[in-house]
């Protein structure tokens, strides 16, 4: 199954090489790399000082790391207007490649703007038919090539384990640049989890312990659901409701992971009615991830799981409504025209640009610089609330 580490390396999502013997050789090397303990693999994501520099999966985060990124995010967001010239110079010599093998609007654009906020040069490769992949180049060679020109790579891939694959390639290279997972397969979207966490933390005024959260829609294949649930599980006394029909319910591996972390897990298959009023943290809506069905059809959303205006009224302070976007029919259209503090969807999206700015600053060791420029700027103006 895709959600633990028993990957099916023959699923065709990675080009391992030109011949069966090449493929076998590289797969064996990769398996050897994966055989390390989870602790060792996390360590492989850190620099010599123990800073997490490869941002690959929610399982690698802890609360001090998230707290730090949130602080740098707020500093970048608040000081940008006043210290933009300074921020624009910070990473002026750094170059990032956005290597996106799947459609993306928000992740791609927000990473691009985030890199320009810090003065980085960014390039993108979205249509792999224009790269040497079309000439049969292996994904391993492609990544090594890109890492020769750039200082960081942000990737998006249909492959559930592309994060580990990329980490392995970097670990065998003499130029192991930081890599950031902008969404891999059905399993992981760690930077979305950070921006969602930032939004939740601000909305709940940092009181996340003891709160309850509802994940609605496609809990099986929604990578944002998996990553955010794992991040929230770092807090104490968390209760989660997975609200989805049986066929889209949370997978057993993620459920077991959450329970092990002490989360109280509830699975609700009948519909969303009655849930928003008991939620104290956030209702997190998601679309059906039907691109994984392979038949090219857009599946209709079960009306019993639609978030209505009545539900918005039932949502109790300080709980909020969230959605990683894109949304389709899972949220009632009138909600687009409601002006309500509880609707955090668009704020959440904008927060993505700032959390990704903070992540770039962090991986290149300029996070303290961002904090400093905020403290200097804050002497000159009163900050705006979230
Ligand atoms: N944008 C999110 C993702 O890439 C959510 C979605 O596509 O539904 O996973």
Coordinates of C-alpha atoms and ligand atoms in Angstrom, one line a residue:
X1 CA 0.0 0.0 0.0
X2 CA 1.2 3.5 -0.8
X3 CA 1.0 5.1 2.6
X4 CA 3.6 3.1 4.4
X5 CA 7.1 2.5 3.1
X6 CA 6.3 -0.7 1.1
X7 CA 6.4 1.0 -2.2
X8 CA 5.7 -0.8 -5.4
X9 CA 8.8 0.3 -7.3
X10 CA 7.5 -1.2 -10.5
X11 CA 4.4 0.9 -10.7
X12 CA 5.8 2.8 -13.7
X13 CA 5.8 6.2 -11.9
X14 CA 9.7 6.4 -12.0
X15 CA 11.9 6.0 -15.0
X16 CA 14.6 3.8 -13.5
X17 CA 16.7 3.5 -16.6
X18 CA 17.0 2.3 -20.1
X19 CA 17.3 -1.5 -19.7
X20 CA 16.0 -4.1 -17.2
X21 CA 19.5 -4.6 -15.8
X22 CA 20.0 -0.8 -15.3
X23 CA 16.5 -0.6 -13.7
X24 CA 17.2 -3.5 -11.4
X25 CA 20.5 -2.1 -10.3
X26 CA 19.1 1.3 -9.4
X27 CA 16.0 -0.1 -7.7
X28 CA 18.2 -2.3 -5.5
X29 CA 20.4 0.6 -4.5
X30 CA 17.3 2.6 -3.7
X31 CA 15.9 -0.3 -1.6
X32 CA 19.1 -0.4 0.3
X33 CA 18.7 3.4 1.0
X34 CA 15.1 2.9 2.2
X35 CA 16.1 0.1 4.5
X36 CA 17.5 2.7 6.9
X37 CA 15.5 3.5 10.0
X38 CA 13.0 6.4 9.8
X39 CA 15.3 8.3 12.2
X40 CA 18.2 7.9 9.9
X41 CA 16.1 8.9 6.9
X42 CA 15.0 12.0 8.7
X43 CA 18.6 12.7 9.6
X44 CA 19.5 12.5 5.9
X45 CA 17.1 15.5 5.4
X46 CA 19.1 17.6 7.8
X47 CA 22.3 19.6 7.5
X48 CA 25.3 19.3 9.8
X49 CA 23.7 21.5 12.4
X50 CA 20.5 19.4 12.4
X51 CA 18.4 21.8 10.5
X52 CA 15.8 20.2 8.3
X53 CA 16.8 21.3 4.8
X54 CA 14.9 18.8 2.6
X55 CA 11.2 19.4 3.2
X56 CA 9.7 16.1 2.2
X57 CA 7.1 14.8 4.5
X58 CA 4.9 15.8 7.5
X59 CA 6.4 12.9 9.6
X60 CA 9.7 14.8 9.7
X61 CA 8.2 17.9 11.4
X62 CA 8.1 18.6 15.1
X63 CA 6.4 21.4 17.0
X64 CA 9.6 23.5 17.4
X65 CA 10.2 23.3 13.7
X66 CA 6.6 24.3 12.9
X67 CA 6.7 27.1 15.5
X68 CA 9.9 28.5 14.0
X69 CA 8.5 28.4 10.4
X70 CA 5.3 30.1 11.6
X71 CA 7.3 32.9 13.3
X72 CA 9.5 33.4 10.2
X73 CA 6.3 33.4 8.1
X74 CA 4.7 36.1 10.2
X75 CA 7.9 38.1 10.1
X76 CA 8.1 37.9 6.3
X77 CA 4.5 38.7 5.9
X78 CA 4.4 41.7 8.1
X79 CA 7.7 43.2 7.2
X80 CA 7.6 42.7 3.4
X81 CA 5.9 46.1 2.8
X82 CA 8.5 47.9 4.7
X83 CA 11.6 45.9 4.2
X84 CA 11.0 44.5 0.7
X85 CA 14.2 46.0 -0.7
X86 CA 16.1 44.2 2.0
X87 CA 14.3 40.9 1.5
X88 CA 14.7 41.1 -2.2
X89 CA 18.4 41.0 -1.8
X90 CA 18.6 38.1 0.7
X91 CA 18.7 35.2 -1.7
X92 CA 19.6 37.1 -4.9
X93 CA 22.3 34.6 -5.7
X94 CA 20.2 31.6 -5.3
X95 CA 18.4 29.7 -8.2
X96 CA 15.5 27.4 -7.8
X97 CA 13.9 25.0 -10.2
X98 CA 10.2 24.3 -10.0
X99 CA 9.9 20.8 -11.5
X100 CA 6.2 20.1 -11.7
X101 CA 5.0 16.9 -13.4
X102 CA 1.4 17.4 -12.3
X103 CA -1.1 20.3 -12.7
X104 CA -0.8 23.0 -10.1
X105 CA -1.9 26.6 -9.7
X106 CA -1.5 27.6 -6.0
X107 CA 1.6 25.6 -5.1
X108 CA 3.4 26.4 -8.3
X109 CA 2.6 30.1 -8.3
X110 CA 3.0 30.7 -4.6
X111 CA 6.5 29.0 -4.6
X112 CA 7.4 31.2 -7.6
X113 CA 6.3 34.4 -5.9
X114 CA 7.9 33.2 -2.6
X115 CA 11.2 32.8 -4.4
X116 CA 10.9 36.3 -6.0
X117 CA 10.1 37.8 -2.6
X118 CA 13.6 36.8 -1.6
X119 CA 15.2 37.8 -4.8
X120 CA 15.9 34.3 -6.1
X121 CA 16.0 33.4 -9.8
X122 CA 13.4 30.8 -10.5
X123 CA 12.9 28.6 -13.6
X124 CA 10.2 26.0 -14.2
X125 CA 9.9 22.7 -16.0
X126 CA 6.3 21.7 -16.2
X127 CA 6.1 20.0 -19.5
X128 CA 8.5 17.0 -19.3
X129 CA 8.0 16.3 -23.0
X130 CA 10.3 19.3 -23.6
X131 CA 13.0 17.8 -21.4
X132 CA 15.4 14.9 -22.0
X133 CA 12.9 12.6 -20.3
X134 CA 11.3 12.4 -23.8
X135 CA 14.6 11.0 -25.0
X136 CA 14.5 8.2 -22.4
X137 CA 16.7 9.9 -19.7
X138 CA 16.2 8.2 -16.3
X139 CA 14.6 10.3 -13.6
X140 CA 17.8 9.8 -11.5
X141 CA 20.0 11.4 -14.2
X142 CA 17.4 14.2 -14.8
X143 CA 17.5 15.1 -11.1
X144 CA 21.3 15.1 -10.9
X145 CA 21.4 17.3 -14.0
X146 CA 19.1 19.8 -12.5
X147 CA 20.9 19.8 -9.2
X148 CA 24.1 20.9 -11.1
X149 CA 22.5 24.2 -12.2
X150 CA 20.2 25.1 -9.3
X151 CA 20.5 25.6 -5.6
X152 CA 17.1 24.0 -4.7
X153 CA 14.4 22.0 -6.4
X154 CA 10.7 22.2 -5.7
X155 CA 9.0 19.2 -7.2
X156 CA 5.5 17.9 -7.8
X157 CA 5.1 14.3 -8.9
X158 CA 2.3 11.7 -9.3
X159 CA 4.6 9.2 -7.6
X160 CA 3.8 8.6 -3.9
X161 CA 7.5 8.0 -3.0
X162 CA 9.2 10.6 -5.2
X163 CA 10.3 12.5 -2.0
X164 CA 12.4 9.5 -0.9
X165 CA 13.6 8.9 -4.5
X166 CA 14.8 12.5 -4.7
X167 CA 16.4 12.3 -1.3
X168 CA 18.2 9.1 -2.4
X169 CA 19.5 10.8 -5.6
X170 CA 20.8 13.8 -3.6
X171 CA 22.4 11.4 -1.0
X172 CA 24.5 9.9 -3.8
X173 CA 25.4 13.2 -5.4
X174 CA 28.4 15.4 -4.5
X175 CA 26.1 18.5 -4.9
X176 CA 23.1 17.6 -2.7
X177 CA 20.9 20.7 -3.0
X178 CA 17.8 21.1 -0.8
X179 CA 14.6 19.6 -2.2
X180 CA 11.0 20.5 -1.4
X181 CA 8.0 18.3 -1.9
X182 CA 5.3 20.4 -3.5
X183 CA 2.9 17.3 -3.6
X184 CA 3.7 13.7 -4.3
X185 CA 1.0 11.3 -5.4
X186 CA -1.8 10.6 -3.0
X187 CA 0.3 10.5 0.1
X188 CA 2.1 13.7 0.8
X189 CA 1.8 17.5 0.6
X190 CA 4.0 18.7 3.5
X191 CA 4.2 22.4 2.5
X192 CA 0.4 22.6 2.2
X193 CA 0.3 21.1 5.8
X194 CA 2.6 23.9 6.9
X195 CA 0.4 26.7 5.4
X196 CA -2.7 25.0 6.8
X197 CA -1.1 24.7 10.2
X198 CA -0.1 28.4 10.1
X199 CA -3.7 29.3 9.3
X200 CA -5.2 27.1 12.0
X201 CA -2.6 28.3 14.6
X202 CA -3.5 31.9 13.9
X203 CA -7.3 31.3 13.8
X204 CA -7.2 29.4 17.1
X205 CA -4.8 31.8 18.7
X206 CA -2.3 29.0 19.1
X207 CA -4.7 27.0 21.3
X208 CA -4.6 23.8 19.2
X209 CA -4.3 21.2 22.0
X210 CA -7.6 19.6 22.8
X211 CA -9.3 20.7 19.6
X212 CA -11.3 18.7 17.1
X213 CA -11.0 18.7 13.3
X214 CA -13.2 17.3 10.5
X215 CA -11.6 16.2 7.2
X216 CA -14.3 15.9 4.6
X217 CA -14.5 14.6 1.0
X218 CA -11.7 12.4 -0.3
X219 CA -9.8 11.3 2.8
X220 CA -8.3 8.3 1.0
X221 CA -6.5 10.0 -1.8
X222 CA -6.3 13.6 -0.5
X223 CA -2.6 14.1 0.1
X224 CA -3.4 17.4 1.9
X225 CA -5.6 15.4 4.4
X226 CA -2.8 12.9 5.1
X227 CA -0.1 15.6 5.7
X228 CA -2.2 18.0 7.7
X229 CA -3.7 15.2 10.0
X230 CA -0.1 14.1 10.7
X231 CA 1.0 17.6 11.6
X232 CA -2.0 18.2 13.9
X233 CA -1.4 14.9 15.6
X234 CA 1.8 16.5 17.1
X235 CA -0.6 18.3 19.5
X236 CA -2.2 16.9 22.7
X237 CA -5.7 15.5 23.0
X238 CA -6.7 15.9 19.3
X239 CA -9.9 14.4 18.0
X240 CA -10.4 13.9 14.3
X241 CA -13.5 13.2 12.2
X242 CA -13.0 11.7 8.8
X243 CA -16.2 12.5 7.0
X244 CA -16.5 10.6 3.7
X245 CA -18.3 7.7 2.1
X246 CA -16.8 4.3 2.8
X247 CA -14.9 4.3 -0.5
X248 CA -13.1 7.5 0.3
X249 CA -12.4 6.8 4.0
X250 CA -9.0 7.3 5.5
X251 CA -6.6 4.5 4.8
X252 CA -5.7 2.0 7.6
X253 CA -2.0 3.0 7.7
X254 CA -2.7 6.7 8.3
X255 CA -5.4 5.8 10.8
X256 CA -3.0 3.6 12.7
X257 CA -0.3 6.4 12.6
X258 CA -2.7 8.9 14.0
X259 CA -3.9 6.6 16.8
X260 CA -0.4 5.8 17.7
X261 CA 0.2 9.6 18.2
X262 CA -2.8 9.6 20.6
X263 CA -5.4 11.1 18.2
X264 CA -9.0 10.0 18.8
X265 CA -10.2 9.0 15.3
X266 CA -13.8 8.9 14.3
X267 CA -15.0 7.7 10.8
X268 CA -18.3 9.2 9.7
X269 CA -19.7 7.7 6.5
X270 CA -23.3 8.9 6.6
X271 CA -22.8 12.6 5.7
X272 CA -21.7 16.0 7.1
X273 CA -24.9 16.9 8.8
X274 CA -24.4 17.3 12.6
X275 CA -20.6 17.5 12.4
X276 CA -19.8 21.2 12.0
X277 CA -21.5 22.2 15.3
X278 CA -19.3 19.8 17.3
X279 CA -16.0 20.9 15.7
X280 CA -13.8 23.2 17.8
X281 CA -10.8 23.5 15.4
X282 CA -11.5 23.4 11.7
X283 CA -13.7 21.8 9.0
X284 CA -11.3 20.9 6.2
X285 CA -13.2 20.3 2.9
X286 CA -11.6 18.5 0.0
X287 CA -12.6 17.6 -3.6
X288 CA -12.8 14.1 -4.9
X289 CA -9.3 13.3 -6.3
X290 CA -10.7 11.6 -9.4
X291 CA -7.5 12.1 -11.5
X292 CA -6.5 8.9 -9.8
X293 CA -9.4 6.9 -11.3
X294 CA -7.7 6.9 -14.7
X295 CA -11.0 7.1 -16.6
X296 CA -10.8 10.9 -17.2
X297 CA -14.3 11.4 -15.7
X298 CA -15.1 14.1 -13.1
X299 CA -17.0 12.3 -10.3
X300 CA -20.1 13.8 -8.8
X301 CA -19.8 14.8 -5.2
X302 CA -22.2 13.1 -2.8
X303 CA -24.6 15.9 -1.7
X304 CA -24.7 14.5 1.8
X305 CA -21.1 15.7 2.2
X306 CA -21.6 19.3 0.9
X307 CA -20.8 22.1 3.3
X308 CA -23.9 24.4 3.4
X309 CA -24.7 27.9 4.6
X310 CA -26.5 26.4 7.6
X311 CA -23.4 24.6 8.6
X312 CA -21.4 27.8 8.4
X313 CA -23.8 29.3 10.9
X314 CA -23.6 26.2 13.1
X315 CA -19.8 26.3 13.2
X316 CA -18.9 27.6 16.7
X317 CA -16.2 30.2 17.4
X318 CA -13.2 29.9 17.0
X319 CA -13.6 27.0 14.5
X320 CA -13.0 27.8 10.9
X321 CA -13.8 26.5 7.4
X322 CA -10.8 25.5 5.2
X323 CA -10.2 24.0 1.8
X324 CA -6.8 23.5 0.1
X325 CA -8.4 24.3 -3.3
X326 CA -9.3 23.8 -6.0
X327 CA -12.9 23.5 -4.9
X328 CA -15.7 22.2 -7.0
X329 CA -19.2 21.4 -5.7
X330 CA -18.3 20.4 -2.1
X331 CA -18.9 23.9 -0.8
X332 CA -22.3 25.5 -1.3
X333 CA -21.8 28.5 -3.8
X334 CA -23.6 31.1 -1.5
X335 CA -20.6 30.7 0.9
X336 CA -18.5 32.5 -1.7
X337 CA -20.6 35.6 -1.1
X338 CA -20.6 35.5 2.7
X339 CA -18.3 37.7 4.6
X340 CA -17.6 35.7 7.7
X341 CA -14.5 35.5 9.8
X342 CA -14.9 31.7 9.9
X343 CA -14.2 31.3 6.1
X344 CA -10.4 31.0 6.1
X345 CA -10.1 29.5 2.6
X346 CA -8.7 32.5 0.8
X347 CA -6.6 33.6 3.7
X348 CA -5.2 30.0 3.8
X349 CA -4.3 30.3 0.1
X350 CA -2.5 33.6 0.5
X351 CA -0.7 32.2 3.6
X352 CA 0.9 29.7 1.3
X353 CA 3.0 32.4 -0.3
X354 CA 4.3 33.5 3.0
X355 CA 5.0 30.1 4.5
X356 CA 6.9 29.2 1.4
X357 CA 8.8 32.4 1.6
X358 CA 9.7 31.4 5.1
X359 CA 10.7 27.9 4.0
X360 CA 13.1 29.2 1.4
X361 CA 14.6 31.6 4.0
X362 CA 15.0 28.6 6.4
X363 CA 16.6 26.1 4.0
X364 CA 19.2 28.7 3.0
X365 CA 19.9 29.8 6.5
X366 CA 18.4 33.3 6.1
X367 CA 15.5 32.8 8.6
X368 CA 17.2 34.8 11.3
X369 CA 17.8 37.6 8.8
X370 CA 14.0 37.7 8.1
X371 CA 13.3 37.8 11.8
X372 CA 15.8 40.6 12.2
X373 CA 14.4 42.7 9.4
X374 CA 10.9 42.2 10.9
X375 CA 12.1 43.4 14.3
X376 CA 13.7 46.5 12.7
X377 CA 10.6 47.2 10.6
X378 CA 8.2 46.6 13.5
X379 CA 9.8 49.6 15.3
X380 CA 8.5 51.7 12.5
X381 CA 4.9 50.5 12.1
X382 CA 2.0 48.7 13.9
X383 CA 1.5 45.2 12.4
X384 CA -1.8 44.2 10.9
X385 CA -3.7 41.2 12.3
X386 CA -3.9 38.0 10.3
Ligands
LIG1 N1 -4.1 21.4 -4.4 C1 -4.1 20.3 -3.6 C2 -3.2 19.2 -4.1 O1 -2.4 19.4 -4.9 C3 -5.5 19.8 -3.4 C4 -6.2 19.2 -4.6 O2 -5.7 19.2 -5.7 O3 -7.4 18.9 -4.4 O4 -3.3 18.1 -3.5

